[in-house]
Short mmCIF file of C-alpha atoms in Angstrom, two decimals:
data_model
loop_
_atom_site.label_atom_id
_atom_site.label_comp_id
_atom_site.label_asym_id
_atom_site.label_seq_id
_atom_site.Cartn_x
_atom_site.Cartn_y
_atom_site.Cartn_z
CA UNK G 78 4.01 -26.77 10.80
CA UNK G 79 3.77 -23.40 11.71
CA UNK G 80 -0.20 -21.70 11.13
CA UNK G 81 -0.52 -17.77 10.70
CA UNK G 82 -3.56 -15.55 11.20
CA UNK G 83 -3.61 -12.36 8.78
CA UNK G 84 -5.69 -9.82 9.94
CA UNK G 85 -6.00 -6.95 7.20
CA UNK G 86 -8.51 -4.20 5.85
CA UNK G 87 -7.48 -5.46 2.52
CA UNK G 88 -6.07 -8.88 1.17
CA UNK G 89 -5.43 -10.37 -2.26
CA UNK G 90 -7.04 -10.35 -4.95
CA UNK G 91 -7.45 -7.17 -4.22
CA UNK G 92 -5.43 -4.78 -5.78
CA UNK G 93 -4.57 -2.57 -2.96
CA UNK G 94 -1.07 -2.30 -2.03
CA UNK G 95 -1.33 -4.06 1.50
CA UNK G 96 -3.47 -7.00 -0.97
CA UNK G 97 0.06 -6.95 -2.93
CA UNK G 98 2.53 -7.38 -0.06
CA UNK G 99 0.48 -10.04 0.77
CA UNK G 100 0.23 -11.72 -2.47
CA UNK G 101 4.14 -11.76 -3.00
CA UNK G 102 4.70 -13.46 0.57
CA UNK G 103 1.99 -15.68 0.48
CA UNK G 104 4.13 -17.97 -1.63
CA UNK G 105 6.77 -18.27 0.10
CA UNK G 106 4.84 -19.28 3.80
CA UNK G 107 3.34 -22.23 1.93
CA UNK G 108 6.29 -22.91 0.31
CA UNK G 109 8.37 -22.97 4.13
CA UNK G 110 5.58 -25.16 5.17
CA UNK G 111 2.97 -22.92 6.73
CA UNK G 112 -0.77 -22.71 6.82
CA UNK G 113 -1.81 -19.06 6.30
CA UNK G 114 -5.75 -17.82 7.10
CA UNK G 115 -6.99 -14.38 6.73
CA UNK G 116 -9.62 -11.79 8.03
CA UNK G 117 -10.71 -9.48 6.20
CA UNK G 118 -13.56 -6.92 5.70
CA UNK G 119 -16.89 -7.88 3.57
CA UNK G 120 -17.12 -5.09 1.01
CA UNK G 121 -20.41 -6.66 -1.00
CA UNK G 122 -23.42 -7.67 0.28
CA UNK G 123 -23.33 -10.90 -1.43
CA UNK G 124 -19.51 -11.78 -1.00
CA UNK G 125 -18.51 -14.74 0.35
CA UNK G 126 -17.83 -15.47 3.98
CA UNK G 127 -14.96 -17.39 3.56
CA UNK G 128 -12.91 -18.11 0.32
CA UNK G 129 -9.45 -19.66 -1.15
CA UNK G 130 -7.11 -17.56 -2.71
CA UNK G 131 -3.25 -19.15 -3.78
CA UNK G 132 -3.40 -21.31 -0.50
CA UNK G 133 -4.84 -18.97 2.15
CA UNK G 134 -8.22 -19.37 3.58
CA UNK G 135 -9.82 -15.90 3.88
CA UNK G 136 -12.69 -15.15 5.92
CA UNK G 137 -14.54 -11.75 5.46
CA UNK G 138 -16.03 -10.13 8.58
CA UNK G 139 -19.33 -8.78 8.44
CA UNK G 140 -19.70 -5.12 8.99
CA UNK G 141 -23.61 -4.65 8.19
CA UNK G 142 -23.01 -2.47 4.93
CA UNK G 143 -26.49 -1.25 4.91
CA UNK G 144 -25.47 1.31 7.99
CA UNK G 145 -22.09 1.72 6.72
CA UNK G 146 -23.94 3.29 3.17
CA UNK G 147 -26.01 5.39 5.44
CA UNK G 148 -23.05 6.69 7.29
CA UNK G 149 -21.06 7.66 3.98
CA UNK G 150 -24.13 9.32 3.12
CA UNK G 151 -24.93 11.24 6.30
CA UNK G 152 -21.31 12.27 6.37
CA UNK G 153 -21.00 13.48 2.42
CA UNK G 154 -24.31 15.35 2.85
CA UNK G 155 -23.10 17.13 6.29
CA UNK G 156 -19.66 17.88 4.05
CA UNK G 157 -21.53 19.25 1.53
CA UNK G 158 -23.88 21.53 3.40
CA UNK G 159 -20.68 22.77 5.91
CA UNK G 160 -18.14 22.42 3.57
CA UNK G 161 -16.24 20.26 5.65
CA UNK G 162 -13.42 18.06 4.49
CA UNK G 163 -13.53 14.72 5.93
CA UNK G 164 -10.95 14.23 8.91
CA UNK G 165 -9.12 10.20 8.75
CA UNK G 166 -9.41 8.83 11.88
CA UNK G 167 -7.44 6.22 14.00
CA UNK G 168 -9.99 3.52 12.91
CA UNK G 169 -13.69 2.81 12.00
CA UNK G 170 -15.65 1.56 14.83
CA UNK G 171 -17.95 -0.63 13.35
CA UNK G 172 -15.20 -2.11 11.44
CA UNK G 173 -13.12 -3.00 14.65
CA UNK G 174 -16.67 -4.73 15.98
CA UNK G 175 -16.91 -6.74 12.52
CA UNK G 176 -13.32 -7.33 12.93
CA UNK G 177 -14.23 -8.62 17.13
CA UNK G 178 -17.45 -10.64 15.80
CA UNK G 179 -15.11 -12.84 13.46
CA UNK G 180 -12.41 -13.51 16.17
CA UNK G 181 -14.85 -14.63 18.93
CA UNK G 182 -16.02 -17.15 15.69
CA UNK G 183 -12.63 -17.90 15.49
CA UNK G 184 -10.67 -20.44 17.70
CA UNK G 185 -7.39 -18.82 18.14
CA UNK G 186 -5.38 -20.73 20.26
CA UNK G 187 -4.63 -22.81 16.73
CA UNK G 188 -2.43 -20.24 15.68
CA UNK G 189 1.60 -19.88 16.32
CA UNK G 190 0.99 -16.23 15.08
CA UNK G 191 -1.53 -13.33 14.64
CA UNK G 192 -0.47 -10.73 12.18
CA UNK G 193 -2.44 -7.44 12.13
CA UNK G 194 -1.24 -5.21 9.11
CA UNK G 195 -1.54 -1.47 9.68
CA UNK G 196 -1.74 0.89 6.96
CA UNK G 197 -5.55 0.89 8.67
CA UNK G 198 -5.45 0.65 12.56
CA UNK G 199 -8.72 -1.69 12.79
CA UNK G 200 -6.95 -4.74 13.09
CA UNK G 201 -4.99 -4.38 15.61
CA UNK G 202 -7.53 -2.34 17.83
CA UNK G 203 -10.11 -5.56 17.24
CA UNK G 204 -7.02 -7.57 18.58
CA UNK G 205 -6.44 -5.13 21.29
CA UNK G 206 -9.76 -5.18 22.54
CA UNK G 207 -10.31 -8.86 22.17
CA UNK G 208 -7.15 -9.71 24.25
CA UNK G 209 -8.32 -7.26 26.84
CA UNK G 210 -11.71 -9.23 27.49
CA UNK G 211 -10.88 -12.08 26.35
CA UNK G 212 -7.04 -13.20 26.98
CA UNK G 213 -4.74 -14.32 23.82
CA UNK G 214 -2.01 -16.54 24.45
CA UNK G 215 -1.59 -15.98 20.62
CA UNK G 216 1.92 -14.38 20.25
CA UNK G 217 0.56 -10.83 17.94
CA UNK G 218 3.27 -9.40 15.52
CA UNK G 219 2.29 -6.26 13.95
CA UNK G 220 3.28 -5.34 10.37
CA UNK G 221 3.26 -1.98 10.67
CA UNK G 222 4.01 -0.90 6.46
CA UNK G 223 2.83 2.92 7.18
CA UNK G 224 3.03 5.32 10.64
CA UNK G 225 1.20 6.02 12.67
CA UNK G 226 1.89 8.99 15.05
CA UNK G 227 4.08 10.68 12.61
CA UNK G 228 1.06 9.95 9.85
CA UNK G 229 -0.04 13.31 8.77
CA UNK G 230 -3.06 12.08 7.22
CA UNK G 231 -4.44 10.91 10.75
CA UNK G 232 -5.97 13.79 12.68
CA UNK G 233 -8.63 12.99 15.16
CA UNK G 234 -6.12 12.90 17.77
CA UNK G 235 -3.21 15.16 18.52
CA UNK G 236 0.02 14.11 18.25
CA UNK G 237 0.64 13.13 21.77
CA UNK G 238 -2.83 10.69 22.11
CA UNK G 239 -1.22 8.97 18.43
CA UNK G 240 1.85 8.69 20.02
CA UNK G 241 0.47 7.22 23.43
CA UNK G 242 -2.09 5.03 21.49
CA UNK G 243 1.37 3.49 19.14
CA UNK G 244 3.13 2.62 22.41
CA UNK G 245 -0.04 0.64 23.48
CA UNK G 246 -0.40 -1.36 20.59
CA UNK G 247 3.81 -1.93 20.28
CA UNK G 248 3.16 -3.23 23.86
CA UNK G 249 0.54 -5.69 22.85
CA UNK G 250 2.72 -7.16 20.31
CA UNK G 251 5.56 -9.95 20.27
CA UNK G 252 7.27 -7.99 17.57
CA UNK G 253 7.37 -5.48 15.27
CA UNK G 254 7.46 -5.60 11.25
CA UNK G 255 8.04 -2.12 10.25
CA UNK G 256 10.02 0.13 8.07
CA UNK G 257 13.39 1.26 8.70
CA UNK G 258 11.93 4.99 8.70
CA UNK G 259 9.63 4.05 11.26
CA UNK G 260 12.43 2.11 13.22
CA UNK G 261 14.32 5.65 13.20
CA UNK G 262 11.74 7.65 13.89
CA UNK G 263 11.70 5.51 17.38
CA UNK G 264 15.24 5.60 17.95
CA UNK G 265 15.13 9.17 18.12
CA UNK G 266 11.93 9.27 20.35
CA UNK G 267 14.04 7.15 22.65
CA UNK G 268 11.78 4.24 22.70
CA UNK G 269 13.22 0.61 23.45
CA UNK G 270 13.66 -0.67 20.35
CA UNK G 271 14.60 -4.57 20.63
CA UNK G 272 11.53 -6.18 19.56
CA UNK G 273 11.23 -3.79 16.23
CA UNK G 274 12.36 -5.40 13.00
CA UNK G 275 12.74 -3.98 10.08
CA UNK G 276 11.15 -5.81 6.69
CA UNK G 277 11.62 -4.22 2.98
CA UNK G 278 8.83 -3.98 1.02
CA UNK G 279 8.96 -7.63 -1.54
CA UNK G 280 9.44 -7.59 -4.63
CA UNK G 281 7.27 -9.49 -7.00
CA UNK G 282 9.14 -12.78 -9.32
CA UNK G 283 6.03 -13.12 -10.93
CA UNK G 284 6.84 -10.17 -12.87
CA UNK G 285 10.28 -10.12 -13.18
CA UNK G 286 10.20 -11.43 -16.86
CA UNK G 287 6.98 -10.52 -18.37
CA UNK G 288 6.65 -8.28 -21.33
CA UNK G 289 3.73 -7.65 -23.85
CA UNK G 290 4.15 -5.80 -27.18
CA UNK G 291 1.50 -2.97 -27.93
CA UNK G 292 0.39 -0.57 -29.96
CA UNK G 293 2.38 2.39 -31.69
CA UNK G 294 1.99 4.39 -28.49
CA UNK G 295 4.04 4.63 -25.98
CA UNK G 296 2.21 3.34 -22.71
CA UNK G 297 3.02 4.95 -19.33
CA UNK G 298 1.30 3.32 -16.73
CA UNK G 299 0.22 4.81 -12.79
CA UNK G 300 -0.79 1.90 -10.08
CA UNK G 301 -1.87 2.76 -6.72
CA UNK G 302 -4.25 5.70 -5.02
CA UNK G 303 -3.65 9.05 -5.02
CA UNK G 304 -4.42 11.30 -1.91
CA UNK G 305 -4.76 15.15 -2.39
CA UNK G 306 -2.87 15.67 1.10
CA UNK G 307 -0.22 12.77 0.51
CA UNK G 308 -0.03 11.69 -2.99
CA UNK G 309 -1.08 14.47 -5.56
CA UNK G 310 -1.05 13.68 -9.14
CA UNK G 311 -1.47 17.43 -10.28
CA UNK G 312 2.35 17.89 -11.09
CA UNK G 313 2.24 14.47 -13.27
CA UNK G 314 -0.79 15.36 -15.03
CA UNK G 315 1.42 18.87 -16.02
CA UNK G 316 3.95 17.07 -17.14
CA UNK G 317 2.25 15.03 -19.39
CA UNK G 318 0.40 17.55 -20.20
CA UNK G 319 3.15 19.42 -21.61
CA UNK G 320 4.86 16.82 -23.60
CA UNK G 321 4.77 17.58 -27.49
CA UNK G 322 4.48 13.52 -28.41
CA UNK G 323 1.18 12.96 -28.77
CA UNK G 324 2.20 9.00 -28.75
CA UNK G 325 2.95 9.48 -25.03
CA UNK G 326 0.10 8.02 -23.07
CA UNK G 327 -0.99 7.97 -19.46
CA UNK G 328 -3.02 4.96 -17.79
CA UNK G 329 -4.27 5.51 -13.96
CA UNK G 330 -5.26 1.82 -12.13
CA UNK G 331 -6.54 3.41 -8.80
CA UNK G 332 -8.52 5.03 -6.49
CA UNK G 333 -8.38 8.95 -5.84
CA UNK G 334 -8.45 12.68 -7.40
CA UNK G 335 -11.22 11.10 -9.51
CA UNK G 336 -12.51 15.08 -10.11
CA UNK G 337 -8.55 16.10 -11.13
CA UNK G 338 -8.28 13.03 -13.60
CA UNK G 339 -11.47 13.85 -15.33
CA UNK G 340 -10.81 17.61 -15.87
CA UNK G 341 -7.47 16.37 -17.65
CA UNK G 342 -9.09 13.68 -19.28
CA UNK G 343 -11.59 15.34 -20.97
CA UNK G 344 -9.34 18.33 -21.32
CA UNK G 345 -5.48 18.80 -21.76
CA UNK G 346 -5.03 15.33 -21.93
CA UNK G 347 -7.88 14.13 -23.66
CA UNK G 348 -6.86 10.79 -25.72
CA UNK G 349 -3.66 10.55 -23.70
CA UNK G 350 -5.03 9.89 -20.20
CA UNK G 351 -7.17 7.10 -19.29
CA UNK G 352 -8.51 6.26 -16.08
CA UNK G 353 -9.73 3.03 -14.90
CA UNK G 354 -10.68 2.88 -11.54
CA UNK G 355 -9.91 0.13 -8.86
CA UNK G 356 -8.77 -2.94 -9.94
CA UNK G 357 -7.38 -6.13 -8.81
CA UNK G 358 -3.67 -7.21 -8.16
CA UNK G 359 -4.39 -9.37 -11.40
CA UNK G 360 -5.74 -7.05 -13.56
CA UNK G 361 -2.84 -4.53 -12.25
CA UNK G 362 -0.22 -6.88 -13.75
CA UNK G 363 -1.33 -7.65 -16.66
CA UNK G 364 -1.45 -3.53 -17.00
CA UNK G 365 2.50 -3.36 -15.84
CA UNK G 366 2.84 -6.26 -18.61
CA UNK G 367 2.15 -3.76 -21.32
CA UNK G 368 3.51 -0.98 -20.45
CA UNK G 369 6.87 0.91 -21.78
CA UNK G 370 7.48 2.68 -18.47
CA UNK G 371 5.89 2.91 -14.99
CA UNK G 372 5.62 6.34 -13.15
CA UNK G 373 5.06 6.86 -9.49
CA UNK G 374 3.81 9.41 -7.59
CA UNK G 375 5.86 10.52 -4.72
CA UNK G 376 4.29 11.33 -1.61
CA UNK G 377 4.76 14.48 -0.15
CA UNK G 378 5.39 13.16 3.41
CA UNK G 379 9.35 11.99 3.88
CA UNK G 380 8.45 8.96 6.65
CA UNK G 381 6.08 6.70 3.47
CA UNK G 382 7.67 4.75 0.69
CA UNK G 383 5.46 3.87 -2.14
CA UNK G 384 5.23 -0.02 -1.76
CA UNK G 385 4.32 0.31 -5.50
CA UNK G 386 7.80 0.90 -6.41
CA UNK G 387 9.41 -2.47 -4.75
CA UNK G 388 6.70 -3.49 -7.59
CA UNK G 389 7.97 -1.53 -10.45
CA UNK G 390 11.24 -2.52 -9.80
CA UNK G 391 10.44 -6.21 -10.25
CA UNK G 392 9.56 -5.99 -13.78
CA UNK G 393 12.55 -4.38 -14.60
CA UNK G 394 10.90 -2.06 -16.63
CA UNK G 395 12.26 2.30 -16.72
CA UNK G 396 10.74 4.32 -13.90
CA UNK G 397 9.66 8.33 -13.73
CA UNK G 398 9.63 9.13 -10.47
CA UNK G 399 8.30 12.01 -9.70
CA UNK G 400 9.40 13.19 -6.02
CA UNK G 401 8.20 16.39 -4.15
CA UNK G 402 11.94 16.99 -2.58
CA UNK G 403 15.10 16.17 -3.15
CA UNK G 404 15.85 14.09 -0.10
CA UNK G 405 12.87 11.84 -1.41
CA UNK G 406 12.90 8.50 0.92
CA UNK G 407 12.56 6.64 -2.29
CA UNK G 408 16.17 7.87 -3.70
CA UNK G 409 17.47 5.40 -1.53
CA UNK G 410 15.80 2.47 -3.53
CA UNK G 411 15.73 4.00 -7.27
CA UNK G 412 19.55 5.35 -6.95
CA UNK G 413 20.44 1.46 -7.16
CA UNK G 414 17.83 1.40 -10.15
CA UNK G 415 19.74 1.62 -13.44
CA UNK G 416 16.17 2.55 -15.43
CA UNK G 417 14.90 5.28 -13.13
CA UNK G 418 14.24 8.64 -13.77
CA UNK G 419 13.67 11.10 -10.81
CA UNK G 420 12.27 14.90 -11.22
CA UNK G 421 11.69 16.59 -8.52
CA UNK G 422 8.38 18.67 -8.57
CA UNK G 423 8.63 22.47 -8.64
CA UNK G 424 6.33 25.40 -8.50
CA UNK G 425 4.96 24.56 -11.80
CA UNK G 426 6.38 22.34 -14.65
CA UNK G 427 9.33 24.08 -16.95
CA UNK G 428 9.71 23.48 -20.24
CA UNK G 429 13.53 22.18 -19.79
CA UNK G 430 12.27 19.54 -17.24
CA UNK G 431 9.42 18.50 -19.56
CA UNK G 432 11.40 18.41 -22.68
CA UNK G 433 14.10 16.26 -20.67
CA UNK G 434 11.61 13.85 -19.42
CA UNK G 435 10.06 13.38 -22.85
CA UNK G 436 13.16 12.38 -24.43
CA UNK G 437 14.02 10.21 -21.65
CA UNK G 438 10.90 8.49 -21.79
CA UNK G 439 11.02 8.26 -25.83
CA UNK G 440 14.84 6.71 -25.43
CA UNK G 441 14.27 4.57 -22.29
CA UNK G 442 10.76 2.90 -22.95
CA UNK G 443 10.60 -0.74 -23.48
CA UNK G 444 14.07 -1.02 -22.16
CA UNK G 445 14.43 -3.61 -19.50
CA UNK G 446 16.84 -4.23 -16.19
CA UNK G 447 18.49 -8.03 -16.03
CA UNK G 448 17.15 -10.17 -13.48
CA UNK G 449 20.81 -10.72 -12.16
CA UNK G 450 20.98 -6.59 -11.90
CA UNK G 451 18.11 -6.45 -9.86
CA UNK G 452 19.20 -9.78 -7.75
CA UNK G 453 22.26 -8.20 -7.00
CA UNK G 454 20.95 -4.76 -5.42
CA UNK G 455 17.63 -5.61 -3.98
CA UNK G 456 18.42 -9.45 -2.54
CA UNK G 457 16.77 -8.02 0.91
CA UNK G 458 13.11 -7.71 -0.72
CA UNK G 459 13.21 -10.95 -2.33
CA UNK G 460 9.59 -12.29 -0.84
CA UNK G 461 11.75 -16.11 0.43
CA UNK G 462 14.38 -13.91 2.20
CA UNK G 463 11.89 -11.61 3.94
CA UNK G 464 9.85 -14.68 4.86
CA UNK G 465 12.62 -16.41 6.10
CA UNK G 466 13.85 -13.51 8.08
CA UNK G 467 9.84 -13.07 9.37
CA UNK G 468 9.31 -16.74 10.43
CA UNK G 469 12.85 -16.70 12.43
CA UNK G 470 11.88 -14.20 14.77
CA UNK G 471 8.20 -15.13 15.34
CA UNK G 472 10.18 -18.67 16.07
CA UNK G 473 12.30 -17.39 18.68
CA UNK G 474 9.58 -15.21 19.96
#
């Protein structure tokens, strides 16, 4: 039996979408006979140490949130006083220590596999530095679902530390889980590529077959955060704000623009948008169950696909996907899509793109793609083949 360590800034039941790969493969690594623990970051005071979720047992490292409040505090007063936009970094150093406290708890020669997942660099720095002192003989595989040099959103380094600082961590590791954008973007820096492997994003059964009925409106649902600099949801909010069915209605599940939602909310969109904050991969489902159609928000970087639309896709439900170019990385997923919709954002939103959209959405919602449709075209992110394909090469490893 093999026994696999996850190491991630979120995991389920959150509703983040690093909590949701996670959730679809979990699954399918008890199901091939493996025993699956987790690290992951305390967020309350009072939250357990160490919980079960769907046969993992998570453990949350301690990161003393008393000085991580005063922190956010020192650094939204210093914003506000210097008007200073806040700058992402690599990682959070006192969350790579919490992450270092829970691994020296930890005996780690139990495991056939360590598997840091970077969207958030933490994990595999607390890895980095624990090897360093300590030794691993722990084969590490990173899962790697967003960039990191080529990230735009990281900027306390230039490009040429991020790119330095990537080849360290690659070294560290056994193997590579990545993207196929990120496995290109390596090919063409020339970088020895054997021990990358690429993993689509899973899609999620659970959903494949669910559908609520609900009120007279028509529901159009948003999961996932939205990032001024990445992910902007002004163009969407135009759109909807444009459309002459006042049935049409907008639900946001997220984190993000929470200043831009409420202007709209309470304003051009009032009774048609509603925002609800954070909320778990649970909760986030049984929002998908009810709605006519899902919209995404492309991101206005080309090297980042939306995880959230490998989840879309899995309820077979109509898309609007709204991409900042044409050569959006996600055309290469939703072109297969029989229930997608793609507009590409413009200077501002015309009334020929709006008035197409709204009768696309009026025609389209509550449709639904068949199961053997989306079988056929997307048999790569079905959660047992990417497991099976995962578990392989950390065998052979």
């Amino acid at each position: 039996m093999m026994k696999i360590l996850l190491i991630s800034n979120t995991l389920p039941p959150e509703g983040s979408a690093v909590a949701g790969i996670v959730d679809r493969l979990a699954p399918q690594w008890i199901k091939s006979g493996c025993e699956v623990d987790g690290i992951t970051l305390k967020k309350k005071l009072r939250a357990k140490t160490k919980f079960f979720y769907d046969g993992i047992t998570v453990y949350r490292a301690e990161r003393f949130l008393f000085f991580k409040k005063l922190s956010n505090l020192v650094k939204r007063v210093y914003r506000k006083l210097f008007k200073k936009t806040e700058k992402r970094v690599l990682y959070v150093e006192y969350e790579v220590k919490a992450y270092l406290r829970q691994l020296k708890k930890m005996d780690l020669r139990q495991y056939d596999a360590m598997i840091p997942i970077c969207a958030y660099y933490e994990t595999v720095e607390a890895v980095r530095r624990y090897k360093n002192k300590y030794g691993l003989t722990t084969p590490v595989f990173l899962y790697q679902v967003d960039p990191l040099a080529y990230n735009k959103t990281f900027d306390a380094l230039d490009f040429d530390a991020r790119l330095a600082y990537e080849k360290e961590i690659y070294s560290l590791c056994a193997g590579v889980f990545t993207t196929s954008i990120i496995l290109r973007e390596k090919q063409a820096l020339g970088w020895d590529t054997e021990k990358i492997h690429v993993l689509e994003f899973p899609l999620s059964k659970a959903l494949l077959e669910t559908s609520e009925q609900n009120d007279g409106s028509i529901q159009c649902v948003f999961c996932g955060s939205l990032y001024g600099t990445v992910r902007d949801a002004k163009y969407t909010l135009e759109l909807f704000a444009k459309f002459k069915n006042p049935n049409i209605h907008l639900y946001v599940l997220g984190t993000g623009q929470e200043r831009l939602l409420k202007e709209y909310a309470e304003g051009v969109l009032k009774g048609r948008l509603f925002c609800f904050g954070e909320r778990s991969e649970k909760e986030c489902n049984e929002m998908l169950a009810r709605a006519d159609v899902l919209v995404n928000v492309g991101n206005q970087v080309k090297n980042q696909i939306p995880s959230k639309i490998f989840h879309y896709i899995s309820t077979g439900k109509p898309i609007v996907n709204v991409a900042c170019f044409d050569d959006c990385p996600t055309a290469e997923y939703l072109n297969k899509y029989p229930l997608c919709y793609t507009i590409v954002e413009k200077a501002e939103a015309r009334e020929s793109d709006v008035s197409a959209l709204e009768e696309w959405i009026v025609i389209h919602q509550g449709k639904k793609v068949s199961v053997e449709t989306l079988q056929k075209h997307f048999q790569e992110h079905d959660p047992a083949f990417i497991v099976e394909k995962m578990l392989a090469i950390i065998k052979r490893s």
